[in-house]
mmCIF file of C-alpha atoms in Angstrom:
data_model
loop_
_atom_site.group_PDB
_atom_site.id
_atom_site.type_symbol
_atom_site.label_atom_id
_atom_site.label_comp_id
_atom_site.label_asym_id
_atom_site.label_seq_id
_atom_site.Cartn_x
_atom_site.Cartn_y
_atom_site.Cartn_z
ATOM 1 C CA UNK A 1 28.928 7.176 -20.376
ATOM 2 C CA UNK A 2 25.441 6.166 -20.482
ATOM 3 C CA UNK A 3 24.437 8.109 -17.335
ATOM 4 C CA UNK A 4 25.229 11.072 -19.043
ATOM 5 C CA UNK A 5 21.823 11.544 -20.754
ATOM 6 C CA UNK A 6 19.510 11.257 -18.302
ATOM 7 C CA UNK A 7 21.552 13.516 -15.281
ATOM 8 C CA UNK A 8 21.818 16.459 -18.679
ATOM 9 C CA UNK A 9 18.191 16.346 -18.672
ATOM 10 C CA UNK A 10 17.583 16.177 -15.209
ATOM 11 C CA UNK A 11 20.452 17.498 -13.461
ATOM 12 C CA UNK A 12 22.602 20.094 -16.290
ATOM 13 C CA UNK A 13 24.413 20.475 -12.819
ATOM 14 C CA UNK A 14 25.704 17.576 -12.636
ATOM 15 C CA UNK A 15 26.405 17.195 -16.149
ATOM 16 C CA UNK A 16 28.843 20.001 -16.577
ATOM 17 C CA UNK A 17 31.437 18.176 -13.647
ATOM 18 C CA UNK A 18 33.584 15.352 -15.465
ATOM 19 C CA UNK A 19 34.634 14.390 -12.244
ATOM 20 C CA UNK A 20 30.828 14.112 -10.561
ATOM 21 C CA UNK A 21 30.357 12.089 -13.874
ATOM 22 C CA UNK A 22 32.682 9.664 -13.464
ATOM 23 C CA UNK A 23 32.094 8.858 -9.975
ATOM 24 C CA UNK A 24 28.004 8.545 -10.181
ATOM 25 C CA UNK A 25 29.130 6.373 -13.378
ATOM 26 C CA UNK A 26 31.657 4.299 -11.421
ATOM 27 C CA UNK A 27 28.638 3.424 -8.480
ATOM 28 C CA UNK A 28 26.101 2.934 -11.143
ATOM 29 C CA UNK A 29 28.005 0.080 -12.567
ATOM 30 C CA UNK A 30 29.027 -1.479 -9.496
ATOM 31 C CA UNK A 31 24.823 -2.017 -9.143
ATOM 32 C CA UNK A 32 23.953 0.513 -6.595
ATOM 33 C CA UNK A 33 20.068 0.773 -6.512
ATOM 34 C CA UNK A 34 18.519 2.697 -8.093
ATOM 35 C CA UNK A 35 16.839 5.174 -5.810
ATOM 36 C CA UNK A 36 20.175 5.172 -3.967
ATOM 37 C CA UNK A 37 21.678 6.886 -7.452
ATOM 38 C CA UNK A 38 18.857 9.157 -7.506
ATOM 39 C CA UNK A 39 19.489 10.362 -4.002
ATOM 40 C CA UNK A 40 22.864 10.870 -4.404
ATOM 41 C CA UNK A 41 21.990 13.052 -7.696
ATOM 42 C CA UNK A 42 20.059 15.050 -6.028
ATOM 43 C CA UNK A 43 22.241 15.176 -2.933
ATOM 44 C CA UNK A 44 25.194 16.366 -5.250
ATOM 45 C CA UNK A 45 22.990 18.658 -7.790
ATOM 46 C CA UNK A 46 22.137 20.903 -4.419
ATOM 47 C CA UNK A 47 26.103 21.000 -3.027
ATOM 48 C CA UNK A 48 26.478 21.901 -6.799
ATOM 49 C CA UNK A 49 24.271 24.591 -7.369
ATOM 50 C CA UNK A 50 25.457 26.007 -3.374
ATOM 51 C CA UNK A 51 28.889 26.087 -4.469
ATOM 52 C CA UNK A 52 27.840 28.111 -7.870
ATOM 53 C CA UNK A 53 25.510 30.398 -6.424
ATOM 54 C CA UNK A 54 28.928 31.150 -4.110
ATOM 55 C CA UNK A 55 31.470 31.111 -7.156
ATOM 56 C CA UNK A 56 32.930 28.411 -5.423
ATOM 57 C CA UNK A 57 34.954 25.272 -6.666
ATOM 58 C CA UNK A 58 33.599 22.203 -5.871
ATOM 59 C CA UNK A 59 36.845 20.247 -6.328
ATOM 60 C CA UNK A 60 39.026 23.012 -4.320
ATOM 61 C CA UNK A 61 36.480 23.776 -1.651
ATOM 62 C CA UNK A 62 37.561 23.766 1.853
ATOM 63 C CA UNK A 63 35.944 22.942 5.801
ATOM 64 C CA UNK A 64 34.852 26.820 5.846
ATOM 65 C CA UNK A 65 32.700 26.700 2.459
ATOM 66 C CA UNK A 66 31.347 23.382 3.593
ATOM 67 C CA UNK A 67 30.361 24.842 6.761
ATOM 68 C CA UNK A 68 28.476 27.300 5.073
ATOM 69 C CA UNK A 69 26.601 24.602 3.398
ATOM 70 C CA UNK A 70 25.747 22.998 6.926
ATOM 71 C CA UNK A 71 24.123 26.462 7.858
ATOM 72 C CA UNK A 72 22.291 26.591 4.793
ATOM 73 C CA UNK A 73 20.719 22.970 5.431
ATOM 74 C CA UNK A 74 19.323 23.745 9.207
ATOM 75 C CA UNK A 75 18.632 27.456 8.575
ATOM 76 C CA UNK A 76 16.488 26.933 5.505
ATOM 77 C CA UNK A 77 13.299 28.465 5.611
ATOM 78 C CA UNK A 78 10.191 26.631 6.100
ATOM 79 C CA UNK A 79 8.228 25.285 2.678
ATOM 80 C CA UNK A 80 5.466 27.185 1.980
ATOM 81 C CA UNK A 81 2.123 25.770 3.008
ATOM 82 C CA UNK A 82 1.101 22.776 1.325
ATOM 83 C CA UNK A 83 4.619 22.159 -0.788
ATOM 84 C CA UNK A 84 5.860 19.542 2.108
ATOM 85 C CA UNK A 85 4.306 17.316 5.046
ATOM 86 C CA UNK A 86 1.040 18.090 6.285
ATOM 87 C CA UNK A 87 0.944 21.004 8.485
ATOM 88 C CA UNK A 88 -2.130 18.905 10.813
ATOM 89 C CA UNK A 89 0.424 16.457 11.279
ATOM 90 C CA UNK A 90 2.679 19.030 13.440
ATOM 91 C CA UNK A 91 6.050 17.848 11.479
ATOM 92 C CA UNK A 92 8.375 20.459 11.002
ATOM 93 C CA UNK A 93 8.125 22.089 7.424
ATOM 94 C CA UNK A 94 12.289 22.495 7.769
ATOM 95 C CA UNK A 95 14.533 19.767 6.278
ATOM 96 C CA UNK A 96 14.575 16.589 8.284
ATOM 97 C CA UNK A 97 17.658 15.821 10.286
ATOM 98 C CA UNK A 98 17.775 11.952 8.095
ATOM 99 C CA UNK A 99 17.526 14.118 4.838
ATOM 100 C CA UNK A 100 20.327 16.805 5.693
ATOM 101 C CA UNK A 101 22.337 13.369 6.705
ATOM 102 C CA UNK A 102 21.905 12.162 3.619
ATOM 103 C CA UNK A 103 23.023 15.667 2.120
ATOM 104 C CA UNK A 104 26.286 15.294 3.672
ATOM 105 C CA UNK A 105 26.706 11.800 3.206
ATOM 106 C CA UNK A 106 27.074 11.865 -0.426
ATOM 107 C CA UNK A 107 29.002 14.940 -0.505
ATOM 108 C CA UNK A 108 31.705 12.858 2.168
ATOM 109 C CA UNK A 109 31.540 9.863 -0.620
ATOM 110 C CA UNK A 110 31.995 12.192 -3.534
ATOM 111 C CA UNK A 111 35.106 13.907 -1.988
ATOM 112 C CA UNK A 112 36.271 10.374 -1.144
ATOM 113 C CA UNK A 113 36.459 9.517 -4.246
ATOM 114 C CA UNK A 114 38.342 12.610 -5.191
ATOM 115 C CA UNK A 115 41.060 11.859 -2.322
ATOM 116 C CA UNK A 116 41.420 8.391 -3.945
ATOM 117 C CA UNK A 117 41.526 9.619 -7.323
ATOM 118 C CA UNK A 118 44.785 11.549 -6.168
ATOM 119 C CA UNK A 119 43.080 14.890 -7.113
ATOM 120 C CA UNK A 120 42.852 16.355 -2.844
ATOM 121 C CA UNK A 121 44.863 15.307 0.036
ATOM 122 C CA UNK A 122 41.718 15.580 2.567
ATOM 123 C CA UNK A 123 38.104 15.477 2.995
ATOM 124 C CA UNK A 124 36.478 18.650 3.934
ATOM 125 C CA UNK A 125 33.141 17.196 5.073
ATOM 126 C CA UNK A 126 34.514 15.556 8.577
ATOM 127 C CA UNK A 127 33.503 12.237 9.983
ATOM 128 C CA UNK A 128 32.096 11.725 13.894
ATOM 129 C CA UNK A 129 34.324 9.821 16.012
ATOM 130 C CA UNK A 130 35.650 8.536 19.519
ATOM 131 C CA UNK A 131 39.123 9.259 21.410
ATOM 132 C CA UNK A 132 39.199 7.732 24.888
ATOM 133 C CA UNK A 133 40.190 10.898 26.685
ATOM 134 C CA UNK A 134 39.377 14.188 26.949
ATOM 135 C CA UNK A 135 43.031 15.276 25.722
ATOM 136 C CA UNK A 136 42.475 13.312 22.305
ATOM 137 C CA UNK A 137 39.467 15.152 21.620
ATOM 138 C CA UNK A 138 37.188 13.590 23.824
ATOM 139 C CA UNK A 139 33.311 12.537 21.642
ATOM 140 C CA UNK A 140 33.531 14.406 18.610
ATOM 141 C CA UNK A 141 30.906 14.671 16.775
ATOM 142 C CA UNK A 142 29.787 14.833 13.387
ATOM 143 C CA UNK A 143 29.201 18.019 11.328
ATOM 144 C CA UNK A 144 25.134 18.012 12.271
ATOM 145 C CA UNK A 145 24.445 15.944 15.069
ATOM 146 C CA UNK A 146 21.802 12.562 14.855
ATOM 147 C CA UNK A 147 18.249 13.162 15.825
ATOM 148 C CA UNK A 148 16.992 9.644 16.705
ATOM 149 C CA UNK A 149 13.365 9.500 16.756
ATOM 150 C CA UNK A 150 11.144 6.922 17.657
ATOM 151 C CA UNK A 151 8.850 5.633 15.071
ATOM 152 C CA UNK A 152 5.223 6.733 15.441
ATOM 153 C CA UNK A 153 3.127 3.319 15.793
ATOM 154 C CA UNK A 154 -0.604 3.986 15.741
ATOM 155 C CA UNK A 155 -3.159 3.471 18.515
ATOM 156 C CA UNK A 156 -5.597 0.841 18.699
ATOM 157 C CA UNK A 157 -8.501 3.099 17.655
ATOM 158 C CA UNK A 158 -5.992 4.391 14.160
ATOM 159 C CA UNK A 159 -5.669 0.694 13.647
ATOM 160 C CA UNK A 160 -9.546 -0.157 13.619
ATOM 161 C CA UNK A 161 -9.711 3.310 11.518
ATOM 162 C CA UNK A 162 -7.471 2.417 9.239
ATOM 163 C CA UNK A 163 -9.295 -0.939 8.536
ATOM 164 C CA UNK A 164 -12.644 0.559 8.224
ATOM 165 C CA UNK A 165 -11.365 2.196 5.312
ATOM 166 C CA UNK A 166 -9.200 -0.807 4.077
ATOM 167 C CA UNK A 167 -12.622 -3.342 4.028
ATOM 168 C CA UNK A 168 -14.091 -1.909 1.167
ATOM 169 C CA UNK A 169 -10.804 -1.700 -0.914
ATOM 170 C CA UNK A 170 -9.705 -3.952 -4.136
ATOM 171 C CA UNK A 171 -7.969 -7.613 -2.899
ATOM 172 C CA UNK A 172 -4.959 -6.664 -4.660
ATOM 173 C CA UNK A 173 -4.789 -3.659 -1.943
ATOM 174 C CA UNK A 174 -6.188 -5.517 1.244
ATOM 175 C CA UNK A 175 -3.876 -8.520 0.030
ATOM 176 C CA UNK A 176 -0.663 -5.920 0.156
ATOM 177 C CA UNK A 177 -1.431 -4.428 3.248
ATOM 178 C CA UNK A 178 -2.067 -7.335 4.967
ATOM 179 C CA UNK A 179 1.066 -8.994 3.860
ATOM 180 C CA UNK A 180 3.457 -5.755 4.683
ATOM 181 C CA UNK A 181 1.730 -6.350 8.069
ATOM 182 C CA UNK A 182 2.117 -9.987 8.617
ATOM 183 C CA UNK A 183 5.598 -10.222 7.174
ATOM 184 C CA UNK A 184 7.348 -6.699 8.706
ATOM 185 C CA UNK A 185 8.115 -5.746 4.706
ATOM 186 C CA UNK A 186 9.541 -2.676 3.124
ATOM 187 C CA UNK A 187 7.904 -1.193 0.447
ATOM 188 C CA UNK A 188 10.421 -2.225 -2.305
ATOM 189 C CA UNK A 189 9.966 -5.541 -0.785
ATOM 190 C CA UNK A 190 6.239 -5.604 -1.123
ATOM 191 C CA UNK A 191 5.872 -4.407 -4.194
ATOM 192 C CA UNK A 192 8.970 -6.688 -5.758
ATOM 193 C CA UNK A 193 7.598 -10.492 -4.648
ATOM 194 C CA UNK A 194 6.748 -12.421 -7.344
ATOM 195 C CA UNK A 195 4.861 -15.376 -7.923
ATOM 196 C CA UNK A 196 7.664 -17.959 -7.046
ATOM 197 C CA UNK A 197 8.736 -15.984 -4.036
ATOM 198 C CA UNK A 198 5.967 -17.524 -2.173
ATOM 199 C CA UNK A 199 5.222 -20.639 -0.210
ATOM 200 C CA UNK A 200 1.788 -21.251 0.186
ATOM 201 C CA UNK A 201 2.295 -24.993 1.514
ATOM 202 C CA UNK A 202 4.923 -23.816 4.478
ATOM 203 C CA UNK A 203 3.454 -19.821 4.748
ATOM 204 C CA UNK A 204 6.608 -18.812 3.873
ATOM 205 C CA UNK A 205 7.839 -15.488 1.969
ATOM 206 C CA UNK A 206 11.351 -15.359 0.118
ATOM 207 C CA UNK A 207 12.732 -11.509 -0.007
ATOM 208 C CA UNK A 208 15.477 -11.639 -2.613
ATOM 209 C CA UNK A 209 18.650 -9.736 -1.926
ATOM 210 C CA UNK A 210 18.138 -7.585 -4.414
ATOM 211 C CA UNK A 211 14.939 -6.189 -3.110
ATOM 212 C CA UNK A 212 16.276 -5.219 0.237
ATOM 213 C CA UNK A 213 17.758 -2.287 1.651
ATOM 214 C CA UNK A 214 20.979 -4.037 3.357
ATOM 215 C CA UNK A 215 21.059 -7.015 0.060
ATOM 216 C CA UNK A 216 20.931 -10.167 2.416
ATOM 217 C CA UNK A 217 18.101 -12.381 1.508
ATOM 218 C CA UNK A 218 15.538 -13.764 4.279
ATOM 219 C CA UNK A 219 12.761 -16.151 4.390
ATOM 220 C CA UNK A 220 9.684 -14.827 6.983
ATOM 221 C CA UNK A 221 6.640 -16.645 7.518
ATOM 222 C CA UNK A 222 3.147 -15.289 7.053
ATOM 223 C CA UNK A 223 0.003 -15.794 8.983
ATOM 224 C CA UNK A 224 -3.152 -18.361 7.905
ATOM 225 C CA UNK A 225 -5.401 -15.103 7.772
ATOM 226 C CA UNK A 226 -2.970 -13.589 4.876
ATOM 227 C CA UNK A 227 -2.921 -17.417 3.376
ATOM 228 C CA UNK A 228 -6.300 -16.975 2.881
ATOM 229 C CA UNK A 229 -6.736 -13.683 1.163
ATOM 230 C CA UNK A 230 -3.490 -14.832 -0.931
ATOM 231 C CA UNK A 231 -5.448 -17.480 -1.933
ATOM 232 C CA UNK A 232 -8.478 -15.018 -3.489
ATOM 233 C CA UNK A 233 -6.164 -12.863 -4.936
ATOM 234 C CA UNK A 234 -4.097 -15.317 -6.743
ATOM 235 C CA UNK A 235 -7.928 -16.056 -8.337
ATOM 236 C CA UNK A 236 -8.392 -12.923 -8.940
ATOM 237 C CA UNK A 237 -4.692 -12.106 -10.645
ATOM 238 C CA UNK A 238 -5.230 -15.018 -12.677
ATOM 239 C CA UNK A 239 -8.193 -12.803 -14.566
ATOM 240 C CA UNK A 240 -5.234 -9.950 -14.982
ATOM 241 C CA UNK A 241 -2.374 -12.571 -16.368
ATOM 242 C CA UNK A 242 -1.823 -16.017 -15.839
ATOM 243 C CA UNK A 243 1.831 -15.139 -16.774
ATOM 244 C CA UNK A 244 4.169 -15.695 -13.601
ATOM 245 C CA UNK A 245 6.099 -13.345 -12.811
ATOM 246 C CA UNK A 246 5.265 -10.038 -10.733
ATOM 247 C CA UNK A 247 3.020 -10.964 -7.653
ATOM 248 C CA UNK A 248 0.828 -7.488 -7.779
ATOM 249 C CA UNK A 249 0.121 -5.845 -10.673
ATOM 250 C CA UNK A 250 -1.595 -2.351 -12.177
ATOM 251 C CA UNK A 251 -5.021 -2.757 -12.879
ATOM 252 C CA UNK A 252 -5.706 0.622 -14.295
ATOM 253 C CA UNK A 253 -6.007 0.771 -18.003
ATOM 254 C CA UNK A 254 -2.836 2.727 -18.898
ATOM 255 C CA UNK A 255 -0.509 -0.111 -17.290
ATOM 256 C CA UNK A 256 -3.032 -2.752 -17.103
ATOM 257 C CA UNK A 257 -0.890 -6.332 -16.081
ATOM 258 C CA UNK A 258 2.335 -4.183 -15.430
ATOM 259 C CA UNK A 259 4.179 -4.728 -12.085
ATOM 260 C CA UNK A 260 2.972 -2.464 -9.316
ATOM 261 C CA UNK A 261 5.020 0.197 -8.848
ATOM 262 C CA UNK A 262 6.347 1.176 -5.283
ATOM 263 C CA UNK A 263 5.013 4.884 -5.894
ATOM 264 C CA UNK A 264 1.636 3.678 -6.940
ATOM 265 C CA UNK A 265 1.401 1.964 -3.988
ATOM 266 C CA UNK A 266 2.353 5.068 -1.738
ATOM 267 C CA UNK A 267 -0.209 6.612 -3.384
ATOM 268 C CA UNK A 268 -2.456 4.067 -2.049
ATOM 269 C CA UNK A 269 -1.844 3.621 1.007
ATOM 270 C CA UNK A 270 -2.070 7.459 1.467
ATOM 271 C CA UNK A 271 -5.212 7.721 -0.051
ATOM 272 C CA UNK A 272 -6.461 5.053 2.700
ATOM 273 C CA UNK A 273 -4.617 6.993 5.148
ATOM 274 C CA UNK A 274 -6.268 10.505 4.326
ATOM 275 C CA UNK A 275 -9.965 8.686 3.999
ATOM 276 C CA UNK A 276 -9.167 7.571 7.687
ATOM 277 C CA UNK A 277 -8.146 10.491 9.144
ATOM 278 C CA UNK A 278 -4.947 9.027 10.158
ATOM 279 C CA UNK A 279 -2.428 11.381 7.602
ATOM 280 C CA UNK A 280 0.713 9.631 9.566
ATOM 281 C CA UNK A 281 0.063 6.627 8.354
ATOM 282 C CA UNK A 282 2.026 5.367 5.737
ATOM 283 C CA UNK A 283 3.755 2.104 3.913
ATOM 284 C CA UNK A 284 6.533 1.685 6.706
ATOM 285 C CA UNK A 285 3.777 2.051 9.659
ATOM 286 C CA UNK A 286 3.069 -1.470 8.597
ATOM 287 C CA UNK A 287 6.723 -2.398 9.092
ATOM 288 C CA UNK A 288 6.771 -0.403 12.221
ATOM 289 C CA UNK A 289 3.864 -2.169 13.997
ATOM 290 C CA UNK A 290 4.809 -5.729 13.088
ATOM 291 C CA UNK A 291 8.194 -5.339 14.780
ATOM 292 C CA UNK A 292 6.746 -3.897 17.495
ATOM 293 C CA UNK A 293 3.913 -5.700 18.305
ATOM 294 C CA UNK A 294 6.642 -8.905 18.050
ATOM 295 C CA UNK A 295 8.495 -7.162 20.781
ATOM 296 C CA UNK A 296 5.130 -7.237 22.872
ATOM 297 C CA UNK A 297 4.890 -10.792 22.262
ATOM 298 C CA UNK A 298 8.536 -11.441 23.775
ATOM 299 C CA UNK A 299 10.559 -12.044 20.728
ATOM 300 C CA UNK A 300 14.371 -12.153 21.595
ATOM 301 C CA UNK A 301 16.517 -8.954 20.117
ATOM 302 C CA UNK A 302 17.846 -11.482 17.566
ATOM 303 C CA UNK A 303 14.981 -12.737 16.469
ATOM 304 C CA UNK A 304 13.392 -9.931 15.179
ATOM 305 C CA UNK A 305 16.957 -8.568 13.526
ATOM 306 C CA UNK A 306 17.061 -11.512 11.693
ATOM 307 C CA UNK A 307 12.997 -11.700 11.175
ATOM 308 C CA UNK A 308 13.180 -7.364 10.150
ATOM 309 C CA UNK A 309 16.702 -8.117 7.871
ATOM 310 C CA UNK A 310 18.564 -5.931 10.080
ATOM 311 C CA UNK A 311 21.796 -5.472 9.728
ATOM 312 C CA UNK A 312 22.114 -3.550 12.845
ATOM 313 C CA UNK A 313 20.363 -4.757 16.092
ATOM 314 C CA UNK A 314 20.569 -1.250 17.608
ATOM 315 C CA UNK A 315 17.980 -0.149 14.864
ATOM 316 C CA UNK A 316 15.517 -3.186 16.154
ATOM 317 C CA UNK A 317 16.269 -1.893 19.466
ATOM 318 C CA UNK A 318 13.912 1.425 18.894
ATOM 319 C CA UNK A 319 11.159 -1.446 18.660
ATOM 320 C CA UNK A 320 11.953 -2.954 21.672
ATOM 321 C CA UNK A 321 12.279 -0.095 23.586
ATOM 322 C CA UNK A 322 9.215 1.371 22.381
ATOM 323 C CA UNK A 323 7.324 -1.936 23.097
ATOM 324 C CA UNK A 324 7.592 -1.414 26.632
ATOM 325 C CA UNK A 325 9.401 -4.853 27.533
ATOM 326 C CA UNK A 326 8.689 -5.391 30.971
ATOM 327 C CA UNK A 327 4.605 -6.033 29.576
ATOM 328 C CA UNK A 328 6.094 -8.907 27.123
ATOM 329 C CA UNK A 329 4.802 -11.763 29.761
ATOM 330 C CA UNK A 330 1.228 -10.725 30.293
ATOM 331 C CA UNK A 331 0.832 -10.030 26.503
ATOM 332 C CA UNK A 332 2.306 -12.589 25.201
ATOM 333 C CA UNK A 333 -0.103 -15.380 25.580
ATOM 334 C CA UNK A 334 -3.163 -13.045 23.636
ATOM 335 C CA UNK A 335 -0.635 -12.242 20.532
ATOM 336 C CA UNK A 336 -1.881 -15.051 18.197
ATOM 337 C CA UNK A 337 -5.231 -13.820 18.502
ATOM 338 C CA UNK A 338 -4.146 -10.298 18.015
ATOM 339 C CA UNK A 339 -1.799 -11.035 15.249
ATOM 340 C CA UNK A 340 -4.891 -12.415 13.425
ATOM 341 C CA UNK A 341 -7.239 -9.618 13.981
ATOM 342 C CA UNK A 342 -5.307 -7.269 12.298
ATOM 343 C CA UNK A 343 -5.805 -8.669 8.973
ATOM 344 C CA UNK A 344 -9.008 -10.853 9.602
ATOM 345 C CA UNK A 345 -11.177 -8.029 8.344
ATOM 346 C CA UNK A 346 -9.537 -7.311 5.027
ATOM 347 C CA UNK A 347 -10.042 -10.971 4.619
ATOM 348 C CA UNK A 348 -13.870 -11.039 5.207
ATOM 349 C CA UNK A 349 -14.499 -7.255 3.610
ATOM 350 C CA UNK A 350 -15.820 -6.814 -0.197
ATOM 351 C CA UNK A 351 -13.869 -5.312 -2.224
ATOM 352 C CA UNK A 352 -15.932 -2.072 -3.707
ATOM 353 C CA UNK A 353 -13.731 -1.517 -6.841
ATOM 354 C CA UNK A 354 -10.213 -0.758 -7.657
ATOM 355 C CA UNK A 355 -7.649 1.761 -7.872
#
């Protein structure tokens, strides 16, 4: 199995269960993405090494060792200092409710596959749901209950610091943020346009399926502002490659011409964020205000589903609720000019040299 390899090196784990094998084998052929697979590696390596440290068996375990796992998860200690998020930011230093979610999620799926594999007649890692009465069980919920948190969206005053900052970067960097901006994208989405994604004549963007998070492809527009500093850096590229192909690439001399990579551009955008003395800011704040501030402007509920690529409409709803709805009408008419000053200065700025 060609997984093999890499999980021995990174995961011995994982590599010593046939069973984990085959079913990380199974999902990696059927084209799950990439940093999916890694999360559930890493997701399974833990409920792995739990179960050893416990002499327990994975395959045979039952609702009481699982249980024990839950506990583990929200009792964990605190990281030290420094080894997590930023302790000025006042985030909790435990394990985020999403990530012990995720923990559980891909235990659920492995033991799923196990139950269809005929080798256990249930699933110890139980599933939320909803009887209609209080004698069927009434709300049940799931194992660790969701936190749902409103995104943090910055202020006016972050905004302008942010862009004080962002002025004097590279085009290649005031190009990307302005477009994450302008066109509400993921990271994976920014960094995986290419050349003959874009529109120039209609201001239109093509995400591919495969870049997305829920694989449906969309077509979003982007402002005149952005057309403008696409237009610079597509001069400026052409000095890098003339090959298309990859719309941003590395212009450090180790990978000098290669595709940006979504991590370098994390680091990016956090170096930006740090230099403004805005450490919440990161990649998906971009995504965050675009929705929102389209919510200001009185977009529909549909709108900006289909505008975000959301599968779900209750996950646009955080937007909407956070956009304060009732203020749509008096806002709406200045949102043009808004829309444009966010990304009218990294169109004027210099850039002061490159990262």
């Amino acid at each position: 199995m060609a997984i093999t390899v890499p999980l021995a090196e990174r995961w011995p784990v994982l590599a010593a269960e046939p069973n984990v094998l085959a079913w990380l084998g199974i999902r990696s052929a059927l084209g799950i993405a990439p940093r999916t697979l890694d999360a559930y590696c890493r997701g399974l390596a833990e409920y792995l090494s739990f179960c050893a440290a416990g002499s327990a068996d994975p395959l045979t375990a039952g609702r009481d060792h699982v249980a024990r796992y839950v506990r583990e998860l929200t009792q964990r200690p605190p990281q030290r200092a420094g080894a997590g998020r930023d302790p000025s930011s006042g985030a909790n230093l435990r394990l985020a409710n999403a990530t012990i979610q995720q923990r559980l999620t891909v235990v659920r799926l492995f033991y799923d596959h196990l139950i269809e594999e005929g080798l256990r007649d249930n699933n110890p890692v139980g599933r939320g749901r909803y009887a209609p009465s209080a004698r069927m069980g009434g709300n049940r919920r799931g194992l660790v209950p969701h936190e749902v948190r409103l995104p943090w969206i910055p202020d006016e005053g972050d905004w302008r610091k942010i862009l004080n900052v962002a002025r004097i970067e590279p085009i290649r960097n005031r190009m990307m943020l302005a477009l994450a901006y302008d066109a509400g994208l993921r990271r994976e989405e920014l960094c995986c346009l290419r050349t003959d994604d874009i529109d120039p004549g209609h201001r239109l963007l093509r995400i591919r399926a495969e870049t997305t998070k829920g694989r449906r492809e969309r077509v979003v527009p982007y402002s005149a502002v952005s057309g403008e500093l696409l237009r610079a850096y597509l001069g400026h590229r052409a000095g890098i490659s003339i090959a298309r192909g990859p719309l941003f690439l590395s212009e450090s001399r180790r990978n000098h011409a290669d595709p940006l990579t979504p991590w370098t551009w994390s680091k990016v955008v956090r170096r930006i964020a740090v230099a403004a003395g805005v450490p919440r800011f990161g990649t998906h704040t971009l995504r965050h205000l675009c929705l929102t501030d389209l919510a200001h402007a009185g977009w529909e509920l549909h709108a900006i589903a289909t505008f975000a690529g959301h599968r779900n409409p209750a996950t646009t709803l955080q937007y909407i609720h956070l956009s304060g709805r009732e203020l749509a009408s008096k806002l709406a008419h200045g949102m043009a000019q808004l829309h444009d000053w966010r990304v009218a200065m990294l169109a004027t700025a210099e850039p002061a040299g490159h990262a």
